[in-house]
CSV table of C-alpha atoms and ligand atoms in Angstrom, one decimal:
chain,number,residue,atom,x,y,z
B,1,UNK,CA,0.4,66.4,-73.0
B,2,UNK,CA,2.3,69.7,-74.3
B,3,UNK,CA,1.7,72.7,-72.2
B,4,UNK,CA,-0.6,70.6,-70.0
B,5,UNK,CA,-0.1,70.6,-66.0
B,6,UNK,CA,1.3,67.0,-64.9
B,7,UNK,CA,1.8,66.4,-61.4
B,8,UNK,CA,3.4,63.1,-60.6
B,9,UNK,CA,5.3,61.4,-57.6
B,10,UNK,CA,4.3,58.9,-55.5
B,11,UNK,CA,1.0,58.0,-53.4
B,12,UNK,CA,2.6,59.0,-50.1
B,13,UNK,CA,5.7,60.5,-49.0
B,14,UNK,CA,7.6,57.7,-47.7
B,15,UNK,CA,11.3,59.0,-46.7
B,16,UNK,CA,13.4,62.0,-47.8
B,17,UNK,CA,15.5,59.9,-50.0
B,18,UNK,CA,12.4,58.6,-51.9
B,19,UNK,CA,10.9,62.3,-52.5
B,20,UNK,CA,13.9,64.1,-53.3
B,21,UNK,CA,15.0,61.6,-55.6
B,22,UNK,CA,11.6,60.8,-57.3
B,23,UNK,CA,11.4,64.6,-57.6
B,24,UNK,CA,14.9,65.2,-59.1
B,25,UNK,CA,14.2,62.0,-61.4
B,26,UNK,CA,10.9,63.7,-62.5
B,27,UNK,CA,12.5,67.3,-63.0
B,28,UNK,CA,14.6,64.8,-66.0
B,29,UNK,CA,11.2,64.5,-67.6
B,30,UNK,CA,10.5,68.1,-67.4
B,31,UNK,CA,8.0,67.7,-64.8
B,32,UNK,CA,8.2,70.4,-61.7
B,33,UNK,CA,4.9,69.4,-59.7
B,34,UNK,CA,5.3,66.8,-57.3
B,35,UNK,CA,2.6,64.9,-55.6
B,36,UNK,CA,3.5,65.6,-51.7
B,37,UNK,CA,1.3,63.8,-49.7
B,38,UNK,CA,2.0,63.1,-46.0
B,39,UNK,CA,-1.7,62.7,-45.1
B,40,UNK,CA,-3.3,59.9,-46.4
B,41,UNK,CA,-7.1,58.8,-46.0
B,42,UNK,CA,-7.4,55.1,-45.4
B,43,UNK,CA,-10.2,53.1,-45.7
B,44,UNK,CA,-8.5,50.8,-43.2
B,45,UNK,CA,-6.5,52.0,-40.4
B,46,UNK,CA,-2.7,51.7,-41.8
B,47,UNK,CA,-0.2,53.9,-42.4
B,48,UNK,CA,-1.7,57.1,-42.8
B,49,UNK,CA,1.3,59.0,-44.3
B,50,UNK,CA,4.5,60.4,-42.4
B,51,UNK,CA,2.6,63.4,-41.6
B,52,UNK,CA,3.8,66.6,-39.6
B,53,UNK,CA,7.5,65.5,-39.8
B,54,UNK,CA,7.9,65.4,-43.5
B,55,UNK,CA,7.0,69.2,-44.3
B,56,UNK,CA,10.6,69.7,-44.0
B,57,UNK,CA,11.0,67.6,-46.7
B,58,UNK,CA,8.3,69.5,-48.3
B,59,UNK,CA,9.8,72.9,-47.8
B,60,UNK,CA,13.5,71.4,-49.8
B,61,UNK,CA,11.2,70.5,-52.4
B,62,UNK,CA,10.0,74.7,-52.6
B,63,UNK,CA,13.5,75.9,-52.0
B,64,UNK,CA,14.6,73.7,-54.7
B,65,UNK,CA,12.0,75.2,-56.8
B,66,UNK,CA,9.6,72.4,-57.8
B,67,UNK,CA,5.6,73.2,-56.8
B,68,UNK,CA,4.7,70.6,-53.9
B,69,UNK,CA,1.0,69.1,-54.3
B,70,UNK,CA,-0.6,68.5,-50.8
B,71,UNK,CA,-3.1,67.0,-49.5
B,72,UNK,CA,-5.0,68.6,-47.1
B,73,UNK,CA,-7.4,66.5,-44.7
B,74,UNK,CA,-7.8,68.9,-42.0
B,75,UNK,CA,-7.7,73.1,-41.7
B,76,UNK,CA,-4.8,72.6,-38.9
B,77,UNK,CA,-2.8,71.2,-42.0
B,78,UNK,CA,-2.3,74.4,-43.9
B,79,UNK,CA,-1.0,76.2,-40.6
B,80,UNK,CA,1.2,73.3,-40.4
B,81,UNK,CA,2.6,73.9,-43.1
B,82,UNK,CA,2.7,77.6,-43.5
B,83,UNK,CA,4.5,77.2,-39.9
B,84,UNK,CA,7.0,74.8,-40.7
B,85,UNK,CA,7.7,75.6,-44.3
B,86,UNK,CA,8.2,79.1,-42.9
B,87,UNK,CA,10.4,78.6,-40.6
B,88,UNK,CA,12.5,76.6,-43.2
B,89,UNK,CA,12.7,79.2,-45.3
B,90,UNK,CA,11.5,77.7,-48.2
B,91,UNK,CA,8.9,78.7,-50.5
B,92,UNK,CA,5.0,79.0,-49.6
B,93,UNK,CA,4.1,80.1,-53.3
B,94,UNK,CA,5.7,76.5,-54.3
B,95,UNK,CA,2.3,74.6,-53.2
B,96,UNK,CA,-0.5,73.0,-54.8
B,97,UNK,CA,-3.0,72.2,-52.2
B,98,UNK,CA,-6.2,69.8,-52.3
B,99,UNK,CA,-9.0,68.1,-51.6
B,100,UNK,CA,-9.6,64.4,-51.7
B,101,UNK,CA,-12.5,62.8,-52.6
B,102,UNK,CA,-13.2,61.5,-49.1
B,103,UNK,CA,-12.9,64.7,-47.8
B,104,UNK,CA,-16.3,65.6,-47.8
B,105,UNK,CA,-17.2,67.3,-44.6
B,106,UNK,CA,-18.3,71.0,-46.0
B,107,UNK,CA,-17.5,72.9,-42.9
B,108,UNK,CA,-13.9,71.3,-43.3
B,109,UNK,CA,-14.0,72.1,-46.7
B,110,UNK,CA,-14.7,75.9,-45.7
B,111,UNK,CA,-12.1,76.1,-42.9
B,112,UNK,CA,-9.3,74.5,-45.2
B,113,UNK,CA,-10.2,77.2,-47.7
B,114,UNK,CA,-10.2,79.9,-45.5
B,115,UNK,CA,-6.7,78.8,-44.3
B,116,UNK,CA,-5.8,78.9,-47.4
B,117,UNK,CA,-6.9,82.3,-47.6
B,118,UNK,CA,-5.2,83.5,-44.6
B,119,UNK,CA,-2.0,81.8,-44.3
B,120,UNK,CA,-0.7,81.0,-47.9
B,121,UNK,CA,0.3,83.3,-50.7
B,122,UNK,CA,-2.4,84.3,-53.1
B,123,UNK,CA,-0.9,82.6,-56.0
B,124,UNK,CA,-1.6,78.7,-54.3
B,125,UNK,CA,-4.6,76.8,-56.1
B,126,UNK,CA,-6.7,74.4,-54.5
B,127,UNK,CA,-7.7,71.4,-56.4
B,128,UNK,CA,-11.0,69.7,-56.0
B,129,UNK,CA,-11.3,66.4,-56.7
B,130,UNK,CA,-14.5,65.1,-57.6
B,131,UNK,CA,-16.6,62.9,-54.6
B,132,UNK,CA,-16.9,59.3,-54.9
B,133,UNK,CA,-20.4,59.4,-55.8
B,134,UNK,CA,-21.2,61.0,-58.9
B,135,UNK,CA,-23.7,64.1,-58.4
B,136,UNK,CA,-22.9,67.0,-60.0
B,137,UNK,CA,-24.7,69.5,-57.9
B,138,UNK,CA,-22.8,68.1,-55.0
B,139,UNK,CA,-19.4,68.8,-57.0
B,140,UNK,CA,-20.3,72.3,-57.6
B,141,UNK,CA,-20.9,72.7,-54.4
B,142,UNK,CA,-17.7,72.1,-52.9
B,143,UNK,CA,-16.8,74.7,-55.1
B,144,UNK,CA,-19.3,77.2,-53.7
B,145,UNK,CA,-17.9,76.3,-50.4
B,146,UNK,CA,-14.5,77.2,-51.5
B,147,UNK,CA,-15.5,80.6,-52.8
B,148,UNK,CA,-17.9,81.2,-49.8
B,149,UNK,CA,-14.8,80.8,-47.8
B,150,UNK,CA,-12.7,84.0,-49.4
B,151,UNK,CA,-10.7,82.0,-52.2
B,152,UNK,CA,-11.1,83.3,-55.5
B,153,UNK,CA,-12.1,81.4,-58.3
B,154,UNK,CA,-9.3,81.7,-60.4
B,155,UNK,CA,-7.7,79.6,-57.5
B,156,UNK,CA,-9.5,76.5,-58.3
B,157,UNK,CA,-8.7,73.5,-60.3
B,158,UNK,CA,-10.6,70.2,-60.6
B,159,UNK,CA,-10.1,66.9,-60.9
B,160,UNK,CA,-11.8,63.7,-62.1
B,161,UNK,CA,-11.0,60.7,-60.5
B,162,UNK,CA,-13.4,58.6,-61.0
B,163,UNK,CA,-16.5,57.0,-59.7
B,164,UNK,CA,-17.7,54.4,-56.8
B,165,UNK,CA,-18.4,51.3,-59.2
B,166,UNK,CA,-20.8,50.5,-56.4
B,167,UNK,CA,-22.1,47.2,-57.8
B,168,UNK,CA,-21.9,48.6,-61.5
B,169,UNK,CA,-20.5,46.8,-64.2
B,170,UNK,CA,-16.8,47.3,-64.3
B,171,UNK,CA,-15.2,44.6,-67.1
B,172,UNK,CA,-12.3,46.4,-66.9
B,173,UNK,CA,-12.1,46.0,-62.8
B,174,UNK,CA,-11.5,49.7,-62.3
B,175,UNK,CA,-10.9,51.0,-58.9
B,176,UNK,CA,-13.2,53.7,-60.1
B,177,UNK,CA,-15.5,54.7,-63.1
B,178,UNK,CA,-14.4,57.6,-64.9
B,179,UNK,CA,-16.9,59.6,-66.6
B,180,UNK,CA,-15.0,61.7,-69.2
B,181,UNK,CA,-18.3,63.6,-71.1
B,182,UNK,CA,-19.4,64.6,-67.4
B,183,UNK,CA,-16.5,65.8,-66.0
B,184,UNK,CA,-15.6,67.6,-69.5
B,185,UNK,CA,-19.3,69.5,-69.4
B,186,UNK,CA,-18.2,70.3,-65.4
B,187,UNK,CA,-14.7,72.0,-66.6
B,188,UNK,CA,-17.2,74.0,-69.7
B,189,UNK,CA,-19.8,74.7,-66.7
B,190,UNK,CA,-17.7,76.3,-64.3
B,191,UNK,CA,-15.1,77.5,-66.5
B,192,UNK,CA,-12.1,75.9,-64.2
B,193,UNK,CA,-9.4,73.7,-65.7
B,194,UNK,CA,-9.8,69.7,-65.2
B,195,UNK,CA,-7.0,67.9,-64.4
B,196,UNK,CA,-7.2,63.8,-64.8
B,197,UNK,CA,-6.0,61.2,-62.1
B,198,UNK,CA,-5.6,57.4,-63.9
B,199,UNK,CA,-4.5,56.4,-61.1
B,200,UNK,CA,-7.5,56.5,-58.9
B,201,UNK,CA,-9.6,55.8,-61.2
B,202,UNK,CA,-7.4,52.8,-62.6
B,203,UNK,CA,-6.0,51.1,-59.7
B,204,UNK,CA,-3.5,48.8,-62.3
B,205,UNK,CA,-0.6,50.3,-63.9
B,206,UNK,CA,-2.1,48.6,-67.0
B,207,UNK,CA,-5.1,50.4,-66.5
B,208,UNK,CA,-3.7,53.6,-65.9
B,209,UNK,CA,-2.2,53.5,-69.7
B,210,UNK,CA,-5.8,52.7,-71.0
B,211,UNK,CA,-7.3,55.8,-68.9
B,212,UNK,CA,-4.9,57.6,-70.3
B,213,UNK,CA,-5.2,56.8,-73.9
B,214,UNK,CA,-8.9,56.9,-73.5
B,215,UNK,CA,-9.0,60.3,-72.3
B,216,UNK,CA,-6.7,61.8,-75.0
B,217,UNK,CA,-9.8,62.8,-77.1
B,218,UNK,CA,-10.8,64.8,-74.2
B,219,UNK,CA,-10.1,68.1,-73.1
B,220,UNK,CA,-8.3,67.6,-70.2
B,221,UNK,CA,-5.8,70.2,-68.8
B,222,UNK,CA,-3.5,68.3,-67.3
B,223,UNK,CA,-2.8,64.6,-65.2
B,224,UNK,CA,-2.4,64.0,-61.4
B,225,UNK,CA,-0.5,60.4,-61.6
B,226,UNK,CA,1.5,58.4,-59.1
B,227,UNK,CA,4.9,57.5,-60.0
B,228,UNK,CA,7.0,55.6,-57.5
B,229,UNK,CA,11.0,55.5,-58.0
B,230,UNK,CA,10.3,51.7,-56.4
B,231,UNK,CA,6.9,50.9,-56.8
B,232,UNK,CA,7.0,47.1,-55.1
B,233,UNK,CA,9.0,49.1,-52.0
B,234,UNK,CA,5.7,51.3,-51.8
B,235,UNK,CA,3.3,51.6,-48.5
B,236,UNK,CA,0.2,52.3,-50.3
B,237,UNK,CA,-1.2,51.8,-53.3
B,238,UNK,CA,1.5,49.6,-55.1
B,239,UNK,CA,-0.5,47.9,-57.6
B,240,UNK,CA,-0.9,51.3,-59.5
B,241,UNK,CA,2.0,53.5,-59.0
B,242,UNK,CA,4.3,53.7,-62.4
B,243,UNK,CA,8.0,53.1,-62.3
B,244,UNK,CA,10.2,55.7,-63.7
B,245,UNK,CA,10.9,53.6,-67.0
B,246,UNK,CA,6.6,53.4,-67.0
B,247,UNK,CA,6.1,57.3,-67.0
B,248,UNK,CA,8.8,57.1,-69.8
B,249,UNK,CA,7.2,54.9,-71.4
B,250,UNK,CA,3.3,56.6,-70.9
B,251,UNK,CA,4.8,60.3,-71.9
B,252,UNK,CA,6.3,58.7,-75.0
B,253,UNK,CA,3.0,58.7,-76.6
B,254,UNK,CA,2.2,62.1,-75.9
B,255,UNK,CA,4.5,63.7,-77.8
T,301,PEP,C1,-4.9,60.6,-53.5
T,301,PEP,O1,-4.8,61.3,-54.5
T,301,PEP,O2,-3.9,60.4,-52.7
T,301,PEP,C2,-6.1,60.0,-53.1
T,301,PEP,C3,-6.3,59.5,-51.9
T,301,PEP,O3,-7.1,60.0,-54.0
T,301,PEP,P1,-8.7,60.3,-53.8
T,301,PEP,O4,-8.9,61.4,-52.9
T,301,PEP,O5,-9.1,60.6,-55.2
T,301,PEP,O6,-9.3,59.0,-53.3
T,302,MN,MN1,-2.9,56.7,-54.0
């Protein structure tokens, strides 16, 4: 993964202690992008992420100088955190923001990207993850959406992350179906860097290294993975976050 873009951290933002320490443990491994969520979609009502009072958190991460990866869910988020990261005085170019795949409301997908527009810096990306069904013209469009809304196109990134199985075979008991030759001919469509996230699409640590391996053949510009300094300790998705020792362990072979 030379001179690819990894961004890895945990599912949600759980404490301070957990994010600063799973970011400081990653900057070991050479890795500066942090996964920063603090709003989670549930398909059940649970915990939902920490939400507005970990942007302070967010905001140590940008003075310490590592990129924070966000979430977005609703257009009020990115004032949120323009506001509060602001007033922290830490650093608004030092965000990735994006889209989840259940995000898919188009005038929400407008108004987060015209926030984006108006209240961050002009250097922050948004990432696009592909929706849960598979339907390429629907994929694009989020994109047109995006641009439609004021944000340049060299300010997008995707990312595959799988496929509803919805009643397809699935031997391998993915959480979702990756599609690697379509979401390869999206990237040489549009033009936009791909990112990968195994863990969406594996749901299993185990799976996540066979995603990975799988996809090495593949032009990929980069991973989205969750890492967990404590994975069994984790409030969502435990099953698939990688340890520390894991990530090791999985970057090993990428050398
Ligand atoms: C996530 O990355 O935190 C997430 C919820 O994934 P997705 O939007 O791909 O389901
Ligand atoms: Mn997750």
């Amino acid at each position: 993964m030379k001179n690819k873009l990894i961004i890895a951290g945990p599912c949600a933002v759980e404490s301070e202690n957990q994010i600063i320490s799973c970011a400081l443990e990653l900057k070991k491994r050479n890795i500066n992008s942090i996964r920063t969520s603090i709003w989670k979609p549930r398909t059940k009502p649970s915990f939902s992420g920490i939400g507005f009072s970990g942007i302070k958190w967010i905001a140590e991460l940008t003075k310490l100088g590592f990129v924070a990866a966000i979430e977005a869910l609703l257009p009020e988020h990115i004032s949120q955190l323009a506001e509060v990261i602001s007033k922290e005085n830490g650093n608004l170019s030092n965000l990735i923001i994006w889209l989840g795949s259940r995000n898919q409301n188009h005038l929400i997908q407008q108004e987060i990207a015209k926030k984006i527009v108006s209240e961050l810096p002009n250097d922050v990306k948004l990432v696009i993850k592909n929706q849960p069904w598979k339907e390429e013209e629907h994929w694009l469009g989020i994109i047109d959406h995006a641009m439609m809304s004021g944000l340049d196109k060299n300010r997008i990134v995707l990312c595959h992350r799988g496929f509803s199985p919805n009643g397809s075979l699935n031997p391998d008991k993915y959480r979702n179906l990756p599609d690697f030759d379509f979401a390869i001919k999206i990237k040489e469509k549009t033009g936009l860097k791909m990112l990968l996230d195994p863990s969406h699409i594996g749901g299993s640590v185990e799976n996540v290294f066979k995603i990975v391996n799988n996809a090495a053949k593949y032009n990929f510009d980069g991973l989205m993975i969750e890492v967990h300094p404590n994975p069994n300790d984790a409030q969502t998705d435990k099953i698939q976050q990688l340890s520390l020792q894991e990530l090791d362990r999985l970057l090993l072979n990428f050398e």
